[in-house]
Tab-separated table of C-alpha atoms in Angstrom:
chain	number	residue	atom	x	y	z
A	211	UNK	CA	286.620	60.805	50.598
A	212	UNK	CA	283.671	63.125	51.174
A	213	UNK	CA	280.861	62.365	53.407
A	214	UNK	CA	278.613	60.794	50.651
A	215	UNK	CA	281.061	58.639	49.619
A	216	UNK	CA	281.800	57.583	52.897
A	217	UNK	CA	278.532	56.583	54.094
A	218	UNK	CA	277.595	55.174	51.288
A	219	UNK	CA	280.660	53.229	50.798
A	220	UNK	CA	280.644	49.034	51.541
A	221	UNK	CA	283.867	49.162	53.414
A	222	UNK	CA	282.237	49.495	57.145
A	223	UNK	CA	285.326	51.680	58.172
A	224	UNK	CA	284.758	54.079	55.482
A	225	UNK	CA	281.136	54.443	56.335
A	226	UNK	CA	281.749	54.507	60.249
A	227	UNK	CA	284.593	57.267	59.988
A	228	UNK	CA	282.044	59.213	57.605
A	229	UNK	CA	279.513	59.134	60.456
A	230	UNK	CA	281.765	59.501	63.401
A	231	UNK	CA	283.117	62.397	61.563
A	232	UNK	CA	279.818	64.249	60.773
A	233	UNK	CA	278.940	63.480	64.776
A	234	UNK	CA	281.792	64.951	65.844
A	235	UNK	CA	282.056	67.794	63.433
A	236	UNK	CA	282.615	70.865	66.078
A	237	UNK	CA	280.761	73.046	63.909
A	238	UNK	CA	277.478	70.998	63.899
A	239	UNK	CA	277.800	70.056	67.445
A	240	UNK	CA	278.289	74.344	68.116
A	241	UNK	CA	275.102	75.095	65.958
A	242	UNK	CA	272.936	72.538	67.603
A	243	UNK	CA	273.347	72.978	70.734
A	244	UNK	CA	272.921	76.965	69.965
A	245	UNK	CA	269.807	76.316	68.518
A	246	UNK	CA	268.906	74.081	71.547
A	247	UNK	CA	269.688	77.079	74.061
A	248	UNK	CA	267.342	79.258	71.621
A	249	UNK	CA	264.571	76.857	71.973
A	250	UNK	CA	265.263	76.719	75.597
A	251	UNK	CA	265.730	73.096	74.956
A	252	UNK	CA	267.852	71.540	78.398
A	253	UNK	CA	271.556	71.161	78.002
A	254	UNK	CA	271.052	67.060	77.725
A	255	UNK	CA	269.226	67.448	74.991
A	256	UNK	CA	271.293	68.084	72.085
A	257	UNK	CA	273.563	65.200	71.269
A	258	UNK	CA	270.302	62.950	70.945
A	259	UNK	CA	268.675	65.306	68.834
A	260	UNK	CA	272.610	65.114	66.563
A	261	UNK	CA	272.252	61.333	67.094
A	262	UNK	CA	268.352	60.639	65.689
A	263	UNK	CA	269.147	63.362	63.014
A	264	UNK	CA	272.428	61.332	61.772
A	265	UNK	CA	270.272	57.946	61.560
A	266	UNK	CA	267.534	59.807	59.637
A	267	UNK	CA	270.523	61.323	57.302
A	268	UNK	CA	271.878	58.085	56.996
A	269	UNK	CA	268.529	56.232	56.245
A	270	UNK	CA	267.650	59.158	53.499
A	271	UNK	CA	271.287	58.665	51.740
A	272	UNK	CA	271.441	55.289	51.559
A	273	UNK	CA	267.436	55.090	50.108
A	274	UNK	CA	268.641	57.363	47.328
A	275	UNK	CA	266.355	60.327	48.685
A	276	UNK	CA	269.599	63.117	48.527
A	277	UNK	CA	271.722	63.249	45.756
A	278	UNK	CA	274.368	65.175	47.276
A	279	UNK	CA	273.937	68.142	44.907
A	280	UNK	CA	274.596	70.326	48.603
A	281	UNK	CA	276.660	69.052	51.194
A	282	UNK	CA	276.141	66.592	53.310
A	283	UNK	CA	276.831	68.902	56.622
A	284	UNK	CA	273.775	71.289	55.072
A	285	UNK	CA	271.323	68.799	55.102
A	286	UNK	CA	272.146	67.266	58.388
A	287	UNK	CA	271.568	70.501	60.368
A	288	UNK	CA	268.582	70.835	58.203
A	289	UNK	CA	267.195	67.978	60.189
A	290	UNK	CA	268.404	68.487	63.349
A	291	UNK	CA	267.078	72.787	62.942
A	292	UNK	CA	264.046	70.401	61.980
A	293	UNK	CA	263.720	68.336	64.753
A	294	UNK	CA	264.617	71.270	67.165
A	295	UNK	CA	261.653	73.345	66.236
A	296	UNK	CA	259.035	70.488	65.829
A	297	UNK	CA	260.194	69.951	69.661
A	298	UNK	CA	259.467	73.381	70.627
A	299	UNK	CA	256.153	72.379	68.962
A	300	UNK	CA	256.018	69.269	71.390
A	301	UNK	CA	255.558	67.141	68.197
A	302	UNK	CA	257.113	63.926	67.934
A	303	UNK	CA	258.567	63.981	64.077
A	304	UNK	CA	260.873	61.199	63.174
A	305	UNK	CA	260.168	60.793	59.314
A	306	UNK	CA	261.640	63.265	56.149
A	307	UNK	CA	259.302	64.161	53.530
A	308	UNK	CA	261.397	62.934	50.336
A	309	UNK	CA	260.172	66.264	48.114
A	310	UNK	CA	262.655	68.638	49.003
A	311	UNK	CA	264.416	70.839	46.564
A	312	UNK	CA	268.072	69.879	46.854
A	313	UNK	CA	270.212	72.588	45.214
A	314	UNK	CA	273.796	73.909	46.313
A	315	UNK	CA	272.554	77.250	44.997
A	316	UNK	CA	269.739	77.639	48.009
A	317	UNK	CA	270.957	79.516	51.281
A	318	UNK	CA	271.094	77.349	54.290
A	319	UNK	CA	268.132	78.614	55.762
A	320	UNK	CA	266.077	78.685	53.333
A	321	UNK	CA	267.503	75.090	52.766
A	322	UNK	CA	266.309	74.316	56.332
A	323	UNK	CA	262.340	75.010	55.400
A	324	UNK	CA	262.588	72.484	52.437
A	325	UNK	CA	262.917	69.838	55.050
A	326	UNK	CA	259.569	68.802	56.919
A	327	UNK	CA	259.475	66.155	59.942
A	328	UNK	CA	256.285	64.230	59.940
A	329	UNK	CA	254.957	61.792	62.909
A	330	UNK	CA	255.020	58.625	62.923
A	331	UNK	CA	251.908	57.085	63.328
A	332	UNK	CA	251.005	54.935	66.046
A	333	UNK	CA	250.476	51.785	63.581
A	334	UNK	CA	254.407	52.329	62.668
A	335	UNK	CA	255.741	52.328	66.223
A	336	UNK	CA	253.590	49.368	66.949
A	337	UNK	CA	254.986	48.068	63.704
A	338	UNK	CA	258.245	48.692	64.350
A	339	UNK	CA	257.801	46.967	68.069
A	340	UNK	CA	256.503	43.878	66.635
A	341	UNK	CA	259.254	43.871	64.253
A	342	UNK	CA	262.250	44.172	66.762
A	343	UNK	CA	260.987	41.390	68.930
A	344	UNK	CA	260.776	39.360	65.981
A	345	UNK	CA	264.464	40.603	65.187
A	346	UNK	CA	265.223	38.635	67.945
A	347	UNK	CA	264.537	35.506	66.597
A	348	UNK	CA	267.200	35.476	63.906
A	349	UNK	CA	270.383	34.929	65.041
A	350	UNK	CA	272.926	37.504	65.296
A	351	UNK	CA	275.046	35.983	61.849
A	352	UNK	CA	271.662	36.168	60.104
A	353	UNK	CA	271.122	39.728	61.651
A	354	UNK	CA	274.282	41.125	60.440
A	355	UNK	CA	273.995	39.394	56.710
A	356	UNK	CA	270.871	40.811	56.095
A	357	UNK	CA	271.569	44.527	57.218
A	358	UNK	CA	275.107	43.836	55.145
A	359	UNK	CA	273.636	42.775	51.662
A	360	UNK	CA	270.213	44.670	51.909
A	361	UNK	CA	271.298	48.121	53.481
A	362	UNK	CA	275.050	48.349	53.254
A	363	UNK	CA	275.177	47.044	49.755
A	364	UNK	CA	278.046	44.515	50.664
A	365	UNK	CA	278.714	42.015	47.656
A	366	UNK	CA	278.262	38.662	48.306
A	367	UNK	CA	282.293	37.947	48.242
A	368	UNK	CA	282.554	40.923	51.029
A	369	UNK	CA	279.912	38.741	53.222
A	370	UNK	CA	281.501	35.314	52.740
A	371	UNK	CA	284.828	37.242	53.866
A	372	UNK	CA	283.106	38.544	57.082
A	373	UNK	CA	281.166	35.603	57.557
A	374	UNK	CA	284.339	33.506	57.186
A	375	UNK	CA	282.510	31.434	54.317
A	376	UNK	CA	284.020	29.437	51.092
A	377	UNK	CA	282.947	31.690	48.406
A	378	UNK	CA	280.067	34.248	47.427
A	379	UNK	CA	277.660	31.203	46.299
A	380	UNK	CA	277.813	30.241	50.010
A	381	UNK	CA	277.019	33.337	50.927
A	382	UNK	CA	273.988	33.985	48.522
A	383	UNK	CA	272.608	30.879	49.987
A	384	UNK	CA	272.984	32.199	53.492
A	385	UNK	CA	271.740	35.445	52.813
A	386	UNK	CA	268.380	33.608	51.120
A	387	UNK	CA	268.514	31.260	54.299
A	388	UNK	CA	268.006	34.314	56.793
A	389	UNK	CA	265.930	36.192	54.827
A	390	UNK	CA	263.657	33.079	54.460
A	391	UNK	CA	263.866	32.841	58.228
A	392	UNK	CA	262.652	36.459	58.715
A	393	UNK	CA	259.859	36.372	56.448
A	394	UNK	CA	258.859	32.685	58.283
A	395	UNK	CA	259.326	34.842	61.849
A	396	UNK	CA	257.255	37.919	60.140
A	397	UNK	CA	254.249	35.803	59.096
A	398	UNK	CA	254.182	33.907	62.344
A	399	UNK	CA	253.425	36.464	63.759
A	400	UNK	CA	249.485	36.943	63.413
A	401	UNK	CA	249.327	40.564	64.932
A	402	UNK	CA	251.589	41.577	62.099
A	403	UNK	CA	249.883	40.143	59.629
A	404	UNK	CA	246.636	41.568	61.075
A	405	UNK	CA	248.542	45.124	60.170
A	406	UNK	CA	249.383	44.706	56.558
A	407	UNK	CA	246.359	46.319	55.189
A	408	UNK	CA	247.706	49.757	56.593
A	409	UNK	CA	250.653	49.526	54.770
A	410	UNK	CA	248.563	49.638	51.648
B	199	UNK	CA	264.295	31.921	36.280
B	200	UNK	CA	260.549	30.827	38.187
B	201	UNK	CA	257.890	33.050	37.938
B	202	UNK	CA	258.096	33.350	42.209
B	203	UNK	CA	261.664	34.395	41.797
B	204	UNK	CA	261.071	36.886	38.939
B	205	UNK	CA	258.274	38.431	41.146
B	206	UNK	CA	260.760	38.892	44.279
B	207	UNK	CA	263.392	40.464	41.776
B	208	UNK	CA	260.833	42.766	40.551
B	209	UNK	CA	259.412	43.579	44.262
B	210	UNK	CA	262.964	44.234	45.276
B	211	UNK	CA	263.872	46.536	42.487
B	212	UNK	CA	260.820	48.547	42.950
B	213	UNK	CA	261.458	48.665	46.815
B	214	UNK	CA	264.855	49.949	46.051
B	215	UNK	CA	264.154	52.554	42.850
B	216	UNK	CA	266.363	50.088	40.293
B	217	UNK	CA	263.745	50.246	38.081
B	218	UNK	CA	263.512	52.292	34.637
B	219	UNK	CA	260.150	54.858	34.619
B	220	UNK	CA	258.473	52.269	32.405
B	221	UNK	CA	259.226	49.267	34.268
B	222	UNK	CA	257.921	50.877	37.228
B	223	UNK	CA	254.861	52.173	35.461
B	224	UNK	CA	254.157	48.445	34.384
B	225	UNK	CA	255.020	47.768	37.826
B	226	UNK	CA	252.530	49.342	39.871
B	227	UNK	CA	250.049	48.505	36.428
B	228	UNK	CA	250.071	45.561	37.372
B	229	UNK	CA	250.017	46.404	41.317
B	230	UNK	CA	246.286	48.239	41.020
B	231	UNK	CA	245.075	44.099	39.310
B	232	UNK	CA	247.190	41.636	41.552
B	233	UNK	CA	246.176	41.363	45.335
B	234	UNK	CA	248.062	38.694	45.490
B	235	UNK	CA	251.832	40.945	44.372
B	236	UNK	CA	250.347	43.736	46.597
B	237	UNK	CA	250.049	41.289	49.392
B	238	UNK	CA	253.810	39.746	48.477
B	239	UNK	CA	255.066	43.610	48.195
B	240	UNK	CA	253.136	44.402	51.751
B	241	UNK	CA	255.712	41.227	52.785
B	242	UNK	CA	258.806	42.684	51.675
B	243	UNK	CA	258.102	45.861	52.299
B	244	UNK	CA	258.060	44.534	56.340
B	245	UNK	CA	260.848	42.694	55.937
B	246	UNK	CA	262.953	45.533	54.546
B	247	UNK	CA	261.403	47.777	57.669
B	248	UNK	CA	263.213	44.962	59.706
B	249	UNK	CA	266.111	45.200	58.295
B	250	UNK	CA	266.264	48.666	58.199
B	251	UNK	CA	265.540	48.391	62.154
B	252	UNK	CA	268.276	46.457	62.437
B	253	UNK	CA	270.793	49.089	60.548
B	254	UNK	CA	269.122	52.001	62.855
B	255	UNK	CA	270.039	49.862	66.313
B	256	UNK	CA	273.526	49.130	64.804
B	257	UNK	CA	274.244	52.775	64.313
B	258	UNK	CA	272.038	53.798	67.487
B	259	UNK	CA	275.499	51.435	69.700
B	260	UNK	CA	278.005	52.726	67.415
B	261	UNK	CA	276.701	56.113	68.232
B	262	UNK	CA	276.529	55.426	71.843
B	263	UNK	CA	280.007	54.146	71.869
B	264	UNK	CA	280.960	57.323	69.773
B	265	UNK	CA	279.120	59.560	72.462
B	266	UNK	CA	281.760	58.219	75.127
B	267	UNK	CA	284.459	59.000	73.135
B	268	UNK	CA	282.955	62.633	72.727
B	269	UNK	CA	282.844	63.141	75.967
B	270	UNK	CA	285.976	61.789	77.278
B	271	UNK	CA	287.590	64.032	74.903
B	272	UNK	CA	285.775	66.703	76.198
B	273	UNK	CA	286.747	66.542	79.859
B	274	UNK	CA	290.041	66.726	78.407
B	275	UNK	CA	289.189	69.398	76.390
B	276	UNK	CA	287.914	71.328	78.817
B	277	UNK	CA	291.092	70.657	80.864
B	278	UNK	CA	293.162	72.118	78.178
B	279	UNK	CA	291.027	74.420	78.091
B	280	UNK	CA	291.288	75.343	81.297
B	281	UNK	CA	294.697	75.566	81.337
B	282	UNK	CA	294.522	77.641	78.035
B	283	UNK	CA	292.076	79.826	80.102
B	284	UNK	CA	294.587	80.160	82.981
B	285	UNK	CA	297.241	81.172	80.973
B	286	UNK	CA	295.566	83.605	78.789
B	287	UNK	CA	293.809	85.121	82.059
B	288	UNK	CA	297.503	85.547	83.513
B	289	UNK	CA	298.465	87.137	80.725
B	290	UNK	CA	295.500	89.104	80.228
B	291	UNK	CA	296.082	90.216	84.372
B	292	UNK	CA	299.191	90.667	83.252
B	293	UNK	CA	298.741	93.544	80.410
B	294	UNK	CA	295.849	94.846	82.604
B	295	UNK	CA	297.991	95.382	85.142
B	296	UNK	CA	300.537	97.020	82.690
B	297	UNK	CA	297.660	98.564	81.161
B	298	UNK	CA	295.774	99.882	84.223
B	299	UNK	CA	299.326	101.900	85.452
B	300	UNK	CA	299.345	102.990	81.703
B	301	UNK	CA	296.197	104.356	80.645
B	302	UNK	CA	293.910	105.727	83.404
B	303	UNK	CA	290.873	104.560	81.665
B	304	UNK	CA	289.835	101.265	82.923
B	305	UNK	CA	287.526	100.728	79.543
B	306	UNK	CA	290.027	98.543	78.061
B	307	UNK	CA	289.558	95.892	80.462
B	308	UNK	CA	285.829	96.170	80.228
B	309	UNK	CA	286.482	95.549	76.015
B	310	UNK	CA	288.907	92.611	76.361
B	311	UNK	CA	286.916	91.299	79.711
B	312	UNK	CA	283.706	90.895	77.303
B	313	UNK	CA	285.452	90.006	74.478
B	314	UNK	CA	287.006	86.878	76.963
B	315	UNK	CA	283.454	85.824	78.255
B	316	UNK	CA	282.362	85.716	74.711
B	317	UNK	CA	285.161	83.351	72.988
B	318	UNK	CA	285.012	81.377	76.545
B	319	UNK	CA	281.389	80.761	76.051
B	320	UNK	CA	282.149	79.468	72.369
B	321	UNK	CA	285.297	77.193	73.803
B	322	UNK	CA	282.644	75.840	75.862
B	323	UNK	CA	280.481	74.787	73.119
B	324	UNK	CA	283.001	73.424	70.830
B	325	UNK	CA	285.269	71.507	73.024
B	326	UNK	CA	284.777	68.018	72.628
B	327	UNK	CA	285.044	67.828	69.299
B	328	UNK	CA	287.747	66.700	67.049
B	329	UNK	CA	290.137	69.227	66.329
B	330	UNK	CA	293.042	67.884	65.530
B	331	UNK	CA	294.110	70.245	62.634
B	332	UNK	CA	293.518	73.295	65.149
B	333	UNK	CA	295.683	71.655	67.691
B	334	UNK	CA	298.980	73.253	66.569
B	335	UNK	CA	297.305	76.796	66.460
B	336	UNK	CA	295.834	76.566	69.602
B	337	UNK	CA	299.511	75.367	71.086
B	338	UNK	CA	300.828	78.554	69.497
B	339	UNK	CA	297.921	81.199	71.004
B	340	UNK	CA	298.468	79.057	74.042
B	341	UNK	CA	302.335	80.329	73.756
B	342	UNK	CA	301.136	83.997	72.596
B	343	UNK	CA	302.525	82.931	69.586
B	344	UNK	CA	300.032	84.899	67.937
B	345	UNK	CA	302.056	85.438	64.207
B	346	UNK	CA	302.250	81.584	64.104
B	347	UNK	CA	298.683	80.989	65.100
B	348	UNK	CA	297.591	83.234	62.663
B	349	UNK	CA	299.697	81.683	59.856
B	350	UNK	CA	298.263	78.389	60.720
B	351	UNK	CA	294.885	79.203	61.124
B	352	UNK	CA	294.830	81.112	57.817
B	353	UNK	CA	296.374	77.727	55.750
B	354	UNK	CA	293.015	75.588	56.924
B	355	UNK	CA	290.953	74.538	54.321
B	356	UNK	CA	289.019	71.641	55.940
B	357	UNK	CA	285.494	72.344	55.092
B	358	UNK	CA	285.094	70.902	58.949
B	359	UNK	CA	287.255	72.856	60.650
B	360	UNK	CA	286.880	76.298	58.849
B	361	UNK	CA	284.401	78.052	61.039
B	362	UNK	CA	286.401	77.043	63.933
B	363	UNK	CA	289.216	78.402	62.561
B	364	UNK	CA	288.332	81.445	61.786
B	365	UNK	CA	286.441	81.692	65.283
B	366	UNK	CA	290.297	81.455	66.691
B	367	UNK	CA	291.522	83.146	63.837
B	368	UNK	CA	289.703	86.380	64.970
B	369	UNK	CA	290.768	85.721	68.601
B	370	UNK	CA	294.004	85.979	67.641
B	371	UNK	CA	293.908	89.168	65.959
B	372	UNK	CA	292.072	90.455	68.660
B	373	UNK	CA	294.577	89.482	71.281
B	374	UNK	CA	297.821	90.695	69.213
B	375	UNK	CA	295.954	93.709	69.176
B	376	UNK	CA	295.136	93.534	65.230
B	377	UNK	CA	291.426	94.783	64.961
B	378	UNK	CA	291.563	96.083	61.470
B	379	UNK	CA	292.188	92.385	60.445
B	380	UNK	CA	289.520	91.103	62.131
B	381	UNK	CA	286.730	93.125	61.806
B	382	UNK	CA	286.472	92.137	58.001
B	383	UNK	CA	285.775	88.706	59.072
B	384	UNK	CA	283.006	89.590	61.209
B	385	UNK	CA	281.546	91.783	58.890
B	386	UNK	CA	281.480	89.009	56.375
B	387	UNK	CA	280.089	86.398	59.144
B	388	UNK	CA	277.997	89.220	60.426
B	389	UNK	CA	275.967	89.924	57.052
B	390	UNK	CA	275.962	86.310	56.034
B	391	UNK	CA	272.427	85.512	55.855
B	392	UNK	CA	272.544	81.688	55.467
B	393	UNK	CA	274.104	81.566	59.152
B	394	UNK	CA	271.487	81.425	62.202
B	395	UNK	CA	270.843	84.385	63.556
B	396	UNK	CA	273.041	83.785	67.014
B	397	UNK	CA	276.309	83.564	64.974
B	398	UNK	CA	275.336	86.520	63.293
B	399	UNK	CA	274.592	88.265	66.333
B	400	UNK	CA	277.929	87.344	67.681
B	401	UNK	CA	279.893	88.532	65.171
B	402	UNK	CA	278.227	91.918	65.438
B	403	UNK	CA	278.824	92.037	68.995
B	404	UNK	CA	282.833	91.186	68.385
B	405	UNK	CA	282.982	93.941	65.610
B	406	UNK	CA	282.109	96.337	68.751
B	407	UNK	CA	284.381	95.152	70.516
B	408	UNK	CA	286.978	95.383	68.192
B	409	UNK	CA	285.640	98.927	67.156
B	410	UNK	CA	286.341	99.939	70.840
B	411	UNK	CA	289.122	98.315	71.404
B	412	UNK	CA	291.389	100.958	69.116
B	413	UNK	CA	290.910	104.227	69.392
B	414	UNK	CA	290.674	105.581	65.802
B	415	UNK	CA	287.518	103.624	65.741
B	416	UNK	CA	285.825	104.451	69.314
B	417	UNK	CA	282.895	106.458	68.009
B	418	UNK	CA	281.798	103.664	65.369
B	419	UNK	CA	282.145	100.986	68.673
B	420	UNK	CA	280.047	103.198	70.903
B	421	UNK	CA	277.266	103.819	67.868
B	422	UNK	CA	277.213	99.877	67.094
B	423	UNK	CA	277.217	99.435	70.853
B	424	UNK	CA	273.927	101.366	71.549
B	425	UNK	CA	272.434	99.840	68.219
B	426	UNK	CA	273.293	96.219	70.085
B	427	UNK	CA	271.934	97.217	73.454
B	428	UNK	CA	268.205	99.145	71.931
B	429	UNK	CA	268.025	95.956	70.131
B	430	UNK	CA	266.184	93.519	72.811
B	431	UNK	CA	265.724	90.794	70.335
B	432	UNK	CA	269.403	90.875	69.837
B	433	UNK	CA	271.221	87.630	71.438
B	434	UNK	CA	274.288	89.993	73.247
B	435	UNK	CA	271.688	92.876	73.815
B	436	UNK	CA	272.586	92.409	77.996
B	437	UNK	CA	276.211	91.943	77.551
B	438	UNK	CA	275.897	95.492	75.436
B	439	UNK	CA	273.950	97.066	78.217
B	440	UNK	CA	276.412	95.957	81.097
B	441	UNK	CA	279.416	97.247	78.714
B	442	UNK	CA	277.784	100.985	78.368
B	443	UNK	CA	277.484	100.656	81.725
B	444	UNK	CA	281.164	100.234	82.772
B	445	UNK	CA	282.219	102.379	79.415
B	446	UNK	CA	283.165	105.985	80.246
């Protein structure tokens, strides 16, 4: 099973060895921290950058935003060569740009300047604040059935089975149940609400 | 279906590209009239941030957990490393020494004592990782076994563990004395453009050492040498200097 597959697969193995694999990979660990020492960047640097550039990469594969036409590996050290340089530049860039080229024909480098980091803005990190508090307010079941159906794109029978429910009716119910529960926490929580219009 | 569940269908296939051109044309149509669906997509579109928070802090532990694992492997890495290093320096003290009564010229050791610091540096960098495929090949180079290293390294195919491969690949035809075989690798890695320009670097540095490791090709080494060390913007530039220096 190739990388793709992996992480986009439902079985939470598959996806974790795809991961662990591409985080261990000597190969990307030996480029990044090469281009850390280029950028002067200090030696504890370089696994963190790997680790925020393998959520980003994971985030971008499972939204749809790379097609796999090149690999998997390419596009990975795309972000981190990314994130490496835009720290040189003392920006803080934690978002892709979904307009890149993706071809197997283009040269890695060349690759690399398809990708662009942008900031994220101060309303998002507040956002994203607000909303991780309020995370806390659904219980850890609800937590993990949400993130399973929405983002892992577990069928309902593979929730019931982790959830140690009857069937998959029980678990469409429970998956409604939390998600009611969030958007209840969400709009109770008048600061948030106060933010919508940005997202606009 | 009720019109409030069609409306959260259609906000969640939107939100997650499901939707045909046309549907999502009528979609955001209908978007630009209806504060009310852009307020109800403003909802979701918060509640999918949420739960996309949640699969970021999942990964963020398993990563963390990962990271031990890295590193534990690492120190142990290093102490096979270590141990790799120890015997390959005996050895190496060994054939100096045979070398040194041999050959009056003490340039040899100069050669393999860069050519050391250099694949040192890159053990240094990529221990830690998973290598498990490599692990036989390394056992044999640990044994001087270099004709079984080689034949090893050369039947890798893992996408993942090809570069380090070849890295050892080289080493070993460097060590059993087999330049001509591995300076057409580095040539290759040397001119391959896609690679960063430290890998490139390197590779042009090991072809010089390889070059002056054999006589037949001395001249050639000493020429690619000089072109190393004039070249301040080149990574091994110092390392080229030091290695005119002790050159006679």
């Amino acid at each position: 099973m190739d990388h793709l597959q992996g992480i986009l697969s439902q079985k939470e193995e598959e996806r974790n060895a795809a991961l662990k694999s591409l985080y261990m990979n000597p190969m990307i660990n030996a480029k990044v921290k090469a281009w850390s020492k280029l950028y002067n960047l200090t030696q504890a640097e370089p696994d963190d950058i790997l680790q925020e550039a393998i959520i980003m990469l994971d985030e971008k594969i499972r939204k749809g935003s790379f097609l796999g036409k090149s690999k998997v590996t390419t596009f990975l050290l795309g972000i981190c060569h990314n994130m490496i340089r835009d720290k040189v530049r003392r920006v803080n860039r934690v978002i892709l740009k979904p307009e890149f080229n993706d071809s197997e024909q283009m040269p890695e480098s060349q690759f690399y300047d398809q990708l662009e980091l942008v900031e994220t803005s101060e309303w998002e990190s507040e956002r994203d604040r607000t909303l991780e508090q309020l995370l806390n307010g659904l219980d850890s079941k609800c937590r993990e059935a949400l993130k399973s159906y929405y983002f892992l794109r577990m069928s309902m029978a593979q929730i019931a089975e982790r959830r140690g429910l009857k069937n998959a009716v029980q678990a469409k119910k429970a998956v409604h149940r939390c998600r009611m529960k969030l958007r209840d926490l969400i709009q109770s929580s008048p600061a948030l609400l106060q933010k919508l219009k940005p997202l606009a | 279906m009720s019109t409030e569940s069609s409306e959260f269908d259609a906000i969640e296939n939107y939100l997650f590209g499901h939707q045909t051109d046309v549907e999502k044309l009528a979609f955001e149509q209908n978007l630009a009239e209806n504060i009310a669906l852009k307020e109800a997509l403003k909802l979701h579109q918060l509640e999918h941030r949420a739960m996309e928070l949640e699969t970021r802090a999942d990964l963020k532990s398993k990563l963390d957990d990962w990271k031990a694992q890295k590193f534990e492997s690492k120190k142990t890495s290093r102490f096979r490393s270590m141990r790799y290093a120890l015997a390959a320096a005996a050895s190496i003290a060994l054939i100096m020494g045979s070398f040194f009564i041999l050959n009056p010229s003490n340039d040899k050791r100069w050669i393999e004592h860069s050519f050391e610091a250099t694949v040192s540096s890159n053990r240094e960098i990529e221990s830690g990782a998973e290598e498990d495929l490599l692990a036989p090949a390394r056992k044999a180079m640990q044994d001087q076994d270099y004709r079984r290293a080689i034949s090893l390294l050369e039947a890798i195919k893992s996408p993942d563990q090809q570069d380090r491969a070849q890295m050892l690949l080289i080493e070993s035809y460097f060590r059993s004395e087999n330049y001509d075989a591995a300076i057409p690798i580095l040539k290759t890695r040397a001119a391959d453009e896609t690679s960063h320009a430290l890998l490139r670097h390197q590779a042009e540095w090991l072809i010089a050492l390889n070059y002056l490791a054999q006589e037949k090709t001395i001249a050639e080494g000493r020429h690619l040498l000089s072109q190393i060390a004039n070249n301040p913007d080149h990574s091994h530039a110092k390392d080229a200097l030091k290695l005119q220096k002790k050159l006679k």
